[in-house]
Amino acid sequence: MADRRNAAEYLEYVLGCLRQRLQEVQEALEAGVKEIEDMHDYYWENYTEMDQYGYEEFDNRQALLQQVNANEDQRRLRRRFRKMLDSPFFGRVDFVYEGDEEPEEFYIGIGNFARQAGGSPLVYDWRAPVSGLFYDYDRGPAKYEAPSGVFKGEILSKWQFKIRRGKMIYGFESDIKIDDEILGAELGGSGETHLKNIIRTIQKEQNAIIRNTADRIMVIQGTAGSGKTSVALHRIAYLLYHDRQNLKSSNVLILSPNSVFADYISRILPELGEENIREMSFDLFAYRDLQDTVADCEDKYDLIERAVLDPSVMECFREKQSGEFISRLDRFVMELEDDLPDFCDVEYHGFRKKESEIINLFYFKFSEIPLLSRMEAVAEYFIDEVETLRQRDLADEEREEILAKFMKMYSTRDCYTLYSRFLKSEGYRPLPKRAPEKRRLSYEDVYPLLYLKYSLNRCRVHSGIRHLVVDEMQDYSRVQYLLLKKMFPCRMTILGDRAQTMEDRQQDVLEFLPRIFGKDIRIIHMNKSYRNTVEIAEYANRIAGITDMELFQRHGVPVQEEEFTSRSDAFAEVLRTWQEDSERLETAAVIFYTEAEAREAADWFDENAGETDGEKRISYLDRNSSTFCKGLTITTFYLAKGLEFDRVYGIFTSGDRNPLHRQARYIAATRALHELKMYKV
């Protein structure tokens, strides 16, 4: 017990140092705020007397900016230190370096902490090189790699601690990476409205992914509950920590399926000491880029709702996203090289560019430029000639007049019209002929049309994004990945589970991703599930026909199956059992196949539930929702994907033969952490 008492004493010492540093940071912040106020006062009192060239004003602005940045750094420190007051560290490694006799103690926590800035750490950040010893090794020979080289030695002991509100709950010596008892306790806790960080329980295979900096495109194929989303976010936190000069939070983007999922994962990075990062759906990118072409687009959920009623919808969708369809679209683009332009001479105030010269420029000099952007390059070439001969720059209206003459040589520049022409030529139903402000695009046509647009025009490249995270990779089609590669030429972390597809059959994107991203890609499989109890996981796996999943051995109550004669009877049973158990359950969900079914249930609960606890209310989650709440959530399977609940009620129609129905039941089942009740009506 001596080591545990030493850790408790060390905890008190670290907490004392933290309080001291917090006081220093607070004083520095107050001084910084006062400095900014003084700078503002000085500027307004003296700006009329500053030198005419603005040098003094520039110096003042620079000094102000530096102070603002310094204050922000202090605020970040204050946030981290306040968080560390609750739990300064969670692990310790006693490591003796090769050639030394006495071991060094490395305490590991959520962030680095030293008694004074630049001093030796009292606590090491979980992302620091030495912290890899905690995650990767048992007692015995070990090593870690730091910027200055590889350090070898021996781990004499490893300790794990649980500290809450600055008090030591427990601490014990552990012989294995992360003790199963600790992991089981973490997994057995109540569901939360936000995804939790996993730094106390990172497994060796997860740690290898998190600390990977070598691979440009990392693809994680993980089973339901394998922790792939958490691992991906921890990887981003690790990359931000190790490459602060080149990578900031503003350079990272997550493509997430919806706003509720974005809210669910939003606390991970701030908990890990980083600024939050931007999140968007890829659909939103597509819709924005098609605003000049169509007025509105269906979303993925519209497609699913149509597929519920008519399974052939998914067949059409798959066909239009396939490699063969895109190859035919590429051939169509090549044919437009001859069909789209109608060349003629261009004359402007005595200057002439002959048709033959334009053809030569169009097909040879600027052949690498996309077809509908190429004539603009030819026009600029002519404008440069005119400006050189006139020895003056042309006014904007003159340039516009010349550009218009060249652009008229296209028979059309409307990608909607061209895509419709392509569909007709391939035997598909063409798009309706409508004015742009009245056009609405079906989801299966959104990305082929965007692909055509970027084949014919310069692609808008998002160069400010240096790392892209793509979640739910199985729900992206081949054409979407082709577009992602064009739009985001950066490092990527791509993750998903082929068994959780929102289509009527599994799509394995790993079959075509290597052909799209080439040698840059690294594929990692995570086959161990941690989320569900063994009983729930085995039940879900039987639905999907999964036989190769490794399960963390956490047992719970058996899955309950029950059949009801009406929906209202099923709703009444949900309400009764939820009200009985809401004291011990933080979160629960009633999951349906369709939006109409979920809406019907939400209306029934509004009428019959009575008053509910304000924090644990009954809420309806639809595609316009933006937050994930405690209590009982009513939603569809496709909006529940990625979320976790203490208990799940799956209510599905008996005897539905649509393959999508099986997928819906599987996804619903895998959302349950501890209890699953599957009802048939």
XYZ file of C-alpha atoms in Angstrom:
681
model
C 0.000 0.000 0.000
C 3.029 2.277 0.243
C 2.913 3.129 -3.436
C -0.808 3.936 -3.235
C -0.174 6.278 -0.272
C 2.678 7.834 -2.222
C 0.297 8.416 -5.145
C -2.240 10.010 -2.789
C 0.475 12.283 -1.390
C 1.631 13.074 -4.917
C -1.959 13.909 -5.838
C -2.136 16.482 -3.041
C 1.188 17.956 -4.153
C 0.065 18.211 -7.795
C -3.272 19.747 -6.779
C -1.435 22.353 -4.729
C 0.799 23.196 -7.691
C -2.245 23.340 -9.973
C -3.977 25.832 -7.691
C -0.832 27.947 -7.612
C -0.488 27.883 -11.412
C -4.181 28.726 -11.772
C -3.696 31.773 -9.554
C -0.708 32.851 -11.674
C -2.668 32.340 -14.900
C -5.618 34.328 -13.513
C -3.304 37.205 -12.553
C -1.669 37.110 -16.004
C -5.103 37.208 -17.625
C -6.224 40.173 -15.544
C -2.980 41.991 -16.361
C -3.455 41.157 -20.051
C -7.012 42.510 -20.071
C -5.760 45.706 -18.381
C -2.968 45.961 -20.979
C -5.486 45.752 -23.827
C -7.652 48.449 -22.197
C -4.584 50.699 -21.849
C -3.664 50.107 -25.526
C -7.178 51.096 -26.612
C -7.098 54.220 -24.418
C -3.686 55.224 -25.779
C -4.813 54.753 -29.369
C -7.945 56.897 -29.056
C -6.069 59.608 -27.171
C -3.202 59.795 -29.666
C -4.341 58.508 -33.083
C -4.596 62.044 -34.553
C -0.903 62.651 -33.749
C 0.448 59.373 -35.126
C 2.890 59.607 -38.052
C 1.395 60.064 -41.523
C 2.805 56.769 -42.845
C 1.034 54.739 -40.188
C 4.116 53.018 -38.773
C 3.184 53.786 -35.167
C -0.425 52.706 -35.767
C 0.830 49.440 -37.311
C 3.108 48.790 -34.329
C 0.201 49.415 -31.950
C -2.054 47.009 -33.850
C 0.646 44.317 -33.813
C 1.197 44.767 -30.079
C -2.556 44.536 -29.519
C -2.786 41.340 -31.588
C 0.101 39.769 -29.672
C -1.572 40.574 -26.358
C -4.919 39.187 -27.528
C -3.176 35.945 -28.589
C -1.295 35.787 -25.281
C -4.578 36.186 -23.390
C -6.148 33.381 -25.430
C -3.189 31.121 -24.593
C -3.724 31.881 -20.910
C -7.448 31.107 -21.204
C -6.637 27.737 -22.761
C -4.222 27.014 -19.908
C -6.879 28.001 -17.376
C -9.435 25.660 -18.977
C -6.958 22.754 -18.934
C -5.808 23.368 -15.357
C -9.398 23.616 -14.107
C -10.204 20.322 -15.805
C -7.103 18.728 -14.278
C -8.197 19.795 -10.778
C -10.906 17.143 -11.047
C -8.504 14.374 -12.116
C -4.853 15.375 -12.617
C -3.704 11.897 -13.672
C -5.030 8.373 -14.218
C -1.901 6.258 -14.626
C 1.718 5.859 -13.650
C 4.647 3.983 -15.162
C 7.806 3.246 -13.161
C 10.474 2.957 -15.858
C 14.197 2.367 -15.431
C 16.266 3.479 -18.406
C 18.859 1.129 -19.870
C 22.105 1.722 -17.952
C 20.395 3.391 -14.953
C 19.690 1.849 -11.574
C 16.857 3.965 -10.205
C 13.475 4.114 -11.971
C 11.659 7.285 -12.944
C 7.980 7.732 -12.204
C 5.876 9.051 -15.076
C 2.374 10.136 -14.087
C 0.019 10.315 -17.076
C -3.012 12.551 -17.430
C -5.144 14.534 -19.832
C -2.422 17.145 -20.397
C 1.131 18.171 -19.547
C 1.563 19.980 -16.251
C 4.703 21.428 -14.674
C 5.155 23.512 -11.537
C 6.288 26.364 -13.739
C 6.177 26.962 -17.484
C 9.035 25.111 -19.201
C 9.819 23.002 -16.136
C 9.950 19.220 -15.866
C 6.438 17.808 -16.072
C 4.759 16.600 -12.919
C 2.151 14.997 -15.189
C 2.697 13.925 -18.799
C 0.138 14.361 -21.548
C -1.375 11.012 -22.624
C -0.076 11.854 -26.136
C 3.548 12.379 -25.042
C 6.017 9.765 -26.377
C 6.757 8.359 -22.915
C 3.022 7.767 -22.308
C 3.091 5.042 -24.947
C 4.685 2.848 -22.268
C 1.402 2.895 -20.354
C -0.698 1.719 -23.292
C 1.644 -0.671 -25.087
C 3.594 -2.687 -22.516
C 3.289 -4.972 -19.493
C 5.969 -5.074 -16.837
C 9.284 -6.009 -18.404
C 11.385 -4.752 -21.332
C 9.896 -1.699 -23.063
C 10.848 1.254 -25.231
C 9.448 4.481 -26.586
C 10.411 6.725 -29.464
C 10.906 10.452 -28.899
C 12.179 13.179 -31.265
C 15.679 12.695 -29.814
C 15.726 8.934 -30.384
C 14.569 5.559 -29.079
C 14.767 5.009 -25.325
C 14.930 1.459 -24.012
C 14.578 0.113 -20.527
C 12.318 -1.865 -18.246
C 8.908 -1.204 -16.722
C 9.076 -2.137 -13.035
C 5.432 -1.395 -12.289
C 2.316 0.153 -13.733
C -0.462 1.810 -11.747
C -3.988 2.839 -12.589
C -5.966 5.414 -10.632
C -9.454 6.794 -10.493
C -9.628 10.351 -9.199
C -12.824 12.392 -9.004
C -13.219 15.929 -7.673
C -9.593 15.827 -6.596
C -10.070 12.742 -4.384
C -8.393 9.375 -4.887
C -11.164 6.796 -5.425
C -8.812 3.894 -5.989
C -5.364 3.008 -7.246
C -3.860 -0.373 -7.930
C -0.923 -1.991 -9.663
C -1.825 -3.611 -12.981
C 0.001 -6.368 -14.851
C -1.803 -5.864 -18.172
C -2.192 -2.947 -20.578
C -5.509 -1.606 -19.356
C -7.073 -3.756 -16.653
C -10.282 -5.471 -17.805
C -11.859 -4.509 -14.479
C -11.291 -0.820 -15.241
C -12.495 -1.221 -18.803
C -15.571 -3.142 -17.672
C -16.428 -0.444 -15.139
C -16.122 2.269 -17.794
C -18.252 0.329 -20.276
C -20.816 -0.589 -17.655
C -21.605 3.024 -16.801
C -24.713 4.850 -17.916
C -25.069 6.178 -21.436
C -24.263 9.840 -21.899
C -25.540 12.541 -24.206
C -21.992 13.062 -25.461
C -19.333 10.572 -26.496
C -16.736 10.124 -23.722
C -12.971 10.261 -24.099
C -11.226 6.906 -23.679
C -7.754 7.954 -22.544
C -7.990 5.808 -19.379
C -8.875 2.678 -21.363
C -7.085 2.933 -24.721
C -6.160 -0.572 -25.874
C -2.850 -1.430 -27.552
C -4.376 -1.865 -31.028
C -6.262 1.416 -30.611
C -3.104 3.192 -29.461
C -1.263 2.090 -32.622
C -3.945 3.797 -34.725
C -4.039 6.948 -32.591
C -0.257 7.444 -32.725
C 0.073 6.707 -36.439
C 1.555 9.735 -38.215
C 3.021 7.962 -41.234
C -0.018 7.016 -43.312
C -1.661 9.704 -45.438
C -4.989 7.909 -45.887
C -5.968 5.711 -42.947
C -9.090 3.575 -43.348
C -10.563 1.941 -40.246
C -13.028 -0.888 -40.815
C -14.473 -1.451 -37.361
C -17.311 -3.563 -36.066
C -20.220 -1.932 -34.232
C -18.995 -0.831 -30.808
C -15.289 -1.210 -31.572
C -14.625 2.413 -30.617
C -13.627 3.520 -34.118
C -15.152 7.016 -33.826
C -13.487 7.601 -30.453
C -10.170 6.331 -31.817
C -10.417 8.605 -34.866
C -11.086 11.677 -32.690
C -8.267 10.766 -30.308
C -6.030 10.384 -33.355
C -6.901 13.948 -34.395
C -6.074 15.166 -30.878
C -2.739 13.331 -31.101
C -1.906 14.832 -34.515
C -2.792 18.335 -33.292
C -0.502 17.848 -30.292
C 2.452 16.636 -32.343
C 2.234 18.988 -35.344
C 1.107 22.335 -33.945
C 3.182 24.280 -36.465
C 1.345 22.840 -39.470
C -1.990 21.620 -38.124
C -4.552 23.602 -36.156
C -8.111 22.772 -35.186
C -9.329 25.059 -37.972
C -7.488 22.842 -40.505
C -9.499 19.738 -39.578
C -12.986 18.879 -40.819
C -15.296 16.019 -39.859
C -17.846 14.825 -42.382
C -20.586 13.513 -40.113
C -23.995 12.083 -41.002
C -26.160 14.678 -39.208
C -26.220 17.487 -36.651
C -27.233 15.279 -33.720
C -24.240 13.002 -34.265
C -22.039 16.105 -34.520
C -23.398 17.285 -31.156
C -22.848 13.814 -29.681
C -19.117 13.816 -30.510
C -18.575 17.547 -29.884
C -17.036 17.289 -26.395
C -14.243 14.837 -27.144
C -11.603 17.283 -28.376
C -12.278 19.989 -25.757
C -12.019 17.269 -23.083
C -8.635 16.351 -24.538
C -7.403 19.931 -24.335
C -7.957 20.892 -27.983
C -10.228 23.389 -29.668
C -13.302 21.891 -31.264
C -13.190 21.276 -34.995
C -15.619 21.983 -37.787
C -18.277 19.487 -38.764
C -20.474 19.288 -41.826
C -22.299 16.691 -43.833
C -20.969 15.992 -47.298
C -24.501 16.470 -48.586
C -24.343 20.099 -47.465
C -21.145 20.607 -49.471
C -22.860 19.112 -52.517
C -25.986 21.218 -52.170
C -23.977 24.426 -51.804
C -21.923 23.632 -54.886
C -25.078 22.928 -56.908
C -26.938 26.093 -55.862
C -26.303 27.727 -59.233
C -27.727 24.671 -61.012
C -30.743 23.476 -58.985
C -33.042 25.001 -56.382
C -33.239 21.995 -54.061
C -31.933 18.465 -53.531
C -33.249 15.430 -51.737
C -31.180 14.203 -48.801
C -30.093 10.668 -47.948
C -33.033 10.240 -45.604
C -35.519 10.980 -48.391
C -33.891 8.184 -50.375
C -34.211 5.755 -47.463
C -37.863 6.613 -46.922
C -38.564 5.965 -50.623
C -36.612 2.686 -50.465
C -38.763 1.505 -47.554
C -41.797 1.670 -49.850
C -40.033 0.539 -53.030
C -36.808 -1.537 -52.778
C -36.041 -0.883 -56.467
C -35.119 2.682 -55.472
C -31.854 1.381 -53.993
C -31.088 -0.553 -57.160
C -31.366 2.655 -59.188
C -29.251 4.520 -56.621
C -26.483 1.899 -56.710
C -26.497 1.898 -60.500
C -26.029 5.663 -60.716
C -23.175 5.617 -58.170
C -21.348 2.691 -59.770
C -17.994 2.702 -61.499
C -19.626 1.673 -64.774
C -22.055 4.608 -64.662
C -19.209 7.041 -63.949
C -17.139 5.553 -66.791
C -20.032 6.220 -69.162
C -20.286 9.751 -67.787
C -16.551 10.219 -68.450
C -17.063 9.093 -72.058
C -19.930 11.561 -72.389
C -17.634 14.361 -71.195
C -15.065 13.397 -73.829
C -17.736 13.510 -76.533
C -18.701 17.023 -75.414
C -15.227 18.197 -76.457
C -16.532 18.191 -80.028
C -20.252 18.681 -79.444
C -20.320 21.584 -76.985
C -18.213 24.351 -78.642
C -19.308 26.161 -81.815
C -16.251 28.179 -82.802
C -16.224 31.492 -84.690
C -14.025 34.567 -85.096
C -14.019 37.076 -82.231
C -13.573 40.789 -82.952
C -13.197 43.597 -80.447
C -12.499 47.210 -81.473
C -10.234 46.290 -84.379
C -8.635 43.294 -82.687
C -9.522 39.907 -84.111
C -8.927 36.339 -83.044
C -9.569 33.912 -85.866
C -11.574 30.729 -85.438
C -8.559 28.581 -86.319
C -6.451 30.295 -83.629
C -9.190 29.827 -81.049
C -9.468 26.126 -81.935
C -5.711 25.720 -81.556
C -5.707 27.421 -78.146
C -8.796 25.510 -77.016
C -7.664 22.004 -77.961
C -3.905 22.260 -77.526
C -2.600 25.133 -75.383
C -5.330 24.857 -72.719
C -6.294 21.209 -73.151
C -5.595 20.413 -69.470
C -8.265 22.854 -68.287
C -11.800 21.423 -67.840
C -14.038 21.959 -70.862
C -16.389 24.659 -69.520
C -13.531 26.597 -67.898
C -11.328 26.409 -70.983
C -12.946 29.160 -73.037
C -12.346 31.561 -70.182
C -8.623 30.805 -70.456
C -8.769 31.462 -74.218
C -10.568 34.756 -73.552
C -7.913 35.786 -70.999
C -5.230 35.000 -73.563
C -6.945 37.324 -76.059
C -7.439 40.017 -73.389
C -3.712 39.914 -72.578
C -2.921 40.437 -76.262
C -5.291 43.407 -76.464
C -3.875 44.976 -73.284
C -0.296 44.494 -74.549
C -1.043 46.141 -77.880
C -3.052 48.972 -76.294
C -0.498 49.352 -73.527
C -3.177 49.664 -70.873
C -5.352 47.429 -68.732
C -8.919 46.970 -69.871
C -11.709 48.097 -67.585
C -13.853 45.430 -65.925
C -16.812 46.077 -68.232
C -14.552 45.727 -71.293
C -13.198 42.439 -70.022
C -16.740 41.200 -69.354
C -17.796 42.102 -72.895
C -14.912 40.130 -74.422
C -15.482 37.170 -72.092
C -19.164 37.063 -73.073
C -18.237 36.817 -76.757
C -16.111 33.749 -76.087
C -18.527 32.057 -73.695
C -21.320 32.284 -76.289
C -19.437 29.676 -78.304
C -20.718 26.974 -75.906
C -24.081 25.628 -77.039
C -24.959 25.396 -73.309
C -23.121 25.681 -70.007
C -25.984 24.336 -67.921
C -24.824 21.115 -66.246
C -28.406 20.180 -65.386
C -29.296 20.194 -69.100
C -26.146 18.280 -69.999
C -26.731 15.647 -67.308
C -30.307 15.211 -68.491
C -29.011 14.761 -72.031
C -26.614 12.100 -70.776
C -29.384 10.249 -68.911
C -31.548 10.195 -72.031
C -28.680 8.942 -74.179
C -28.108 6.062 -71.729
C -31.751 5.004 -71.625
C -32.678 6.614 -68.296
C -35.545 8.986 -67.710
C -34.253 12.529 -68.336
C -34.573 15.234 -65.705
C -37.712 17.412 -65.881
C -37.336 20.563 -67.988
C -37.679 23.355 -65.463
C -36.321 26.807 -64.753
C -33.345 26.676 -62.332
C -35.387 28.131 -59.465
C -37.902 25.245 -59.742
C -35.509 22.315 -60.112
C -35.411 19.632 -57.405
C -32.910 16.822 -57.703
C -33.463 13.251 -56.524
C -30.704 12.008 -54.228
C -29.461 9.378 -56.672
C -28.676 12.170 -59.169
C -27.011 14.641 -56.769
C -23.468 13.298 -56.852
C -23.368 12.209 -60.515
C -24.439 15.760 -61.420
C -21.790 17.241 -59.120
C -19.219 14.884 -60.653
C -20.227 16.097 -64.124
C -19.995 19.712 -62.991
C -16.469 19.214 -61.675
C -15.483 17.278 -64.809
C -16.516 20.261 -66.916
C -15.483 23.091 -64.559
C -12.619 23.784 -62.219
C -13.227 22.032 -58.914
C -13.430 24.139 -55.769
C -10.544 22.749 -53.721
C -10.734 23.243 -49.944
C -7.036 23.881 -49.419
C -7.535 25.142 -45.860
C -8.497 21.622 -44.774
C -5.359 19.610 -44.042
C -7.015 16.619 -42.420
C -10.429 15.213 -43.271
C -12.315 12.731 -41.099
C -14.974 10.719 -42.946
C -17.304 8.827 -40.620
C -19.806 6.135 -41.666
C -17.660 5.338 -44.714
C -19.958 2.492 -45.794
C -22.670 5.036 -46.645
C -20.501 6.830 -49.239
C -20.575 5.724 -52.858
C -17.731 5.390 -55.319
C -18.614 8.703 -56.998
C -18.636 10.445 -53.605
C -15.107 9.214 -52.874
C -13.948 10.395 -56.293
C -15.329 13.833 -55.436
C -13.765 13.793 -51.968
C -10.380 13.145 -53.520
C -10.845 16.135 -55.859
C -12.235 18.516 -53.251
C -9.947 17.587 -50.339
C -6.405 16.735 -51.497
C -5.240 16.211 -47.916
C -4.610 13.547 -45.282
C -7.701 11.578 -44.279
C -9.008 9.292 -41.575
C -11.878 7.244 -43.026
C -13.899 4.971 -40.752
C -17.018 2.867 -40.753
C -18.631 -0.535 -40.512
C -19.848 -2.289 -43.650
C -22.511 -4.130 -41.604
C -24.177 -0.824 -40.668
C -24.968 0.335 -44.189
C -28.230 2.213 -44.695
C -28.848 0.315 -47.915
C -30.633 -2.983 -48.408
C -27.358 -4.841 -48.874
C -23.837 -4.437 -47.535
C -21.397 -2.357 -49.539
C -17.704 -2.979 -48.922
C -15.982 0.265 -49.904
C -12.626 -1.427 -49.327
C -13.119 -3.067 -52.724
C -12.655 0.241 -54.553
C -10.968 2.682 -52.123
C -7.436 1.382 -52.893
C -8.025 2.068 -56.604
C -9.107 5.637 -55.816
C -6.396 6.575 -53.288
C -3.598 4.292 -54.515
C -0.500 3.523 -52.479
C -1.262 6.256 -49.918
C -3.919 4.103 -48.255
C -3.546 1.980 -45.105
C -6.442 -0.275 -44.070
C -6.871 -1.357 -40.451
C -9.517 -3.741 -39.109
C -10.981 -3.441 -35.597
C -12.915 -6.640 -34.907
C -13.391 -6.414 -31.143
C -16.646 -4.898 -29.876
C -16.747 -3.100 -26.525
C -20.085 -1.283 -26.568
C -22.822 -3.878 -26.055
C -23.200 -6.658 -23.537
C -22.444 -10.117 -24.906
C -26.173 -10.906 -24.997
C -26.986 -7.832 -27.123
C -23.999 -8.231 -29.434
C -24.752 -11.890 -30.135
C -28.411 -11.069 -30.830
C -27.443 -8.281 -33.263
C -24.855 -10.462 -34.972
C -27.478 -13.136 -35.637
C -29.618 -10.542 -37.428
C -26.730 -9.485 -39.704
C -25.123 -12.923 -40.072
C -21.847 -11.796 -38.468
C -19.658 -14.623 -37.172
C -16.141 -13.181 -36.859
C -16.625 -10.490 -34.198
C -14.584 -10.685 -30.985
C -16.577 -9.577 -27.923
C -15.426 -7.943 -24.721
C -16.835 -10.208 -22.011
C -19.347 -7.954 -20.306
C -22.616 -9.716 -19.561
C -26.060 -8.318 -18.886
C -29.744 -9.205 -19.015
C -31.086 -11.315 -21.911
C -32.602 -9.549 -24.910
C -36.371 -9.367 -24.533
C -38.581 -10.105 -27.561
C -42.322 -9.486 -27.445
C -45.185 -9.235 -29.947
C -48.112 -6.798 -29.689
C -51.418 -6.641 -31.528
C -51.245 -2.856 -31.991
C -48.728 -0.039 -31.929
C -50.520 1.697 -29.082
C -50.100 -1.427 -26.914
C -46.365 -1.430 -27.662
C -46.140 2.303 -26.892
C -47.946 1.764 -23.591
C -45.465 -0.959 -22.606
C -42.540 1.308 -23.482
C -43.996 4.123 -21.375
C -44.702 1.830 -18.419
C -41.211 0.279 -18.314
C -39.477 3.595 -18.983
C -41.309 5.328 -16.136
C -40.470 2.418 -13.815
C -36.752 2.554 -14.651
C -36.076 6.191 -15.569
C -34.415 6.768 -12.184
C -31.554 4.401 -13.068
C -31.463 4.946 -16.848
C -29.873 8.099 -18.204
C -30.802 7.460 -21.814
C -33.175 5.228 -23.749
C -34.483 5.158 -27.303
C -37.549 3.933 -29.143
C -36.310 3.171 -32.658
C -38.528 2.775 -35.716
C -38.172 1.859 -39.361
C -39.760 4.971 -40.893
C -40.198 8.639 -40.125
C -44.007 8.263 -40.237
C -43.896 5.548 -37.551
C -41.616 7.628 -35.336
C -43.820 10.700 -35.763
C -46.922 8.671 -34.854
C -45.187 7.448 -31.684
C -44.046 10.956 -30.752
C -47.657 12.195 -31.032
C -48.897 9.277 -28.869
C -46.324 9.997 -26.155
C -47.199 13.717 -26.237
C -50.806 12.785 -25.451
C -50.194 9.990 -22.934
C -46.899 10.545 -21.131
C -48.001 13.336 -18.803
C -45.422 15.514 -17.062
C -41.788 14.381 -17.322
C -38.622 15.391 -15.556
C -37.227 18.453 -17.338
C -33.766 16.862 -17.667
C -35.000 13.380 -18.593
C -37.769 14.346 -20.939
C -39.265 12.414 -23.825
C -38.014 13.916 -27.079
C -38.498 13.329 -30.779
C -35.324 13.275 -32.848
C -35.785 14.010 -36.559
C -33.497 15.130 -39.377
C -33.762 18.770 -38.271
C -32.721 18.069 -34.666
C -29.356 19.375 -33.521
C -28.902 18.073 -29.963
C -28.936 14.699 -28.225
C -30.867 14.840 -24.939
C -31.072 12.764 -21.786
C -34.245 10.764 -21.292
C -36.297 8.803 -23.789
C -35.597 9.549 -27.454
C -38.014 8.608 -30.251
C -36.367 8.315 -33.655
C -35.649 6.247 -36.766
C -32.876 3.695 -37.207
C -30.978 5.875 -39.656
C -30.855 8.861 -37.276
C -29.934 6.673 -34.286
C -26.841 5.354 -36.050
C -23.660 6.330 -34.202
C -25.499 7.065 -30.937
C -25.608 4.939 -27.775
C -28.380 4.411 -25.222
C -28.652 2.540 -21.919
C -31.793 0.806 -23.185
C -33.232 0.454 -26.674
C -36.778 -0.433 -27.659
C -36.903 -1.541 -31.293
C -40.467 -1.488 -32.664
C -40.735 -3.106 -36.099
C -43.457 -4.540 -38.288
C -43.685 -8.309 -38.220
C -42.994 -10.116 -41.506
C -41.466 -7.255 -43.528
C -39.339 -8.879 -46.270
C -37.527 -5.731 -47.428
C -33.773 -6.344 -46.883
C -33.526 -2.788 -45.555
C -35.795 -3.874 -42.696
C -33.125 -6.350 -41.526
C -30.500 -3.589 -41.611
C -32.789 -1.344 -39.575
C -33.219 -4.002 -36.860
C -29.453 -4.625 -36.737
C -28.632 -0.937 -36.389
C -31.319 -0.508 -33.710
C -29.988 -3.467 -31.727
C -26.383 -2.262 -31.784
C -27.376 1.103 -30.238
C -28.105 -0.564 -26.870
C -25.394 -0.474 -24.213
C -27.043 -2.560 -21.499
C -30.636 -3.545 -22.304
C -32.468 -4.353 -25.531
C -36.191 -4.924 -26.006
C -37.324 -5.836 -29.528
C -41.064 -5.521 -30.110
C -43.045 -6.784 -33.108
C -46.405 -5.288 -34.087
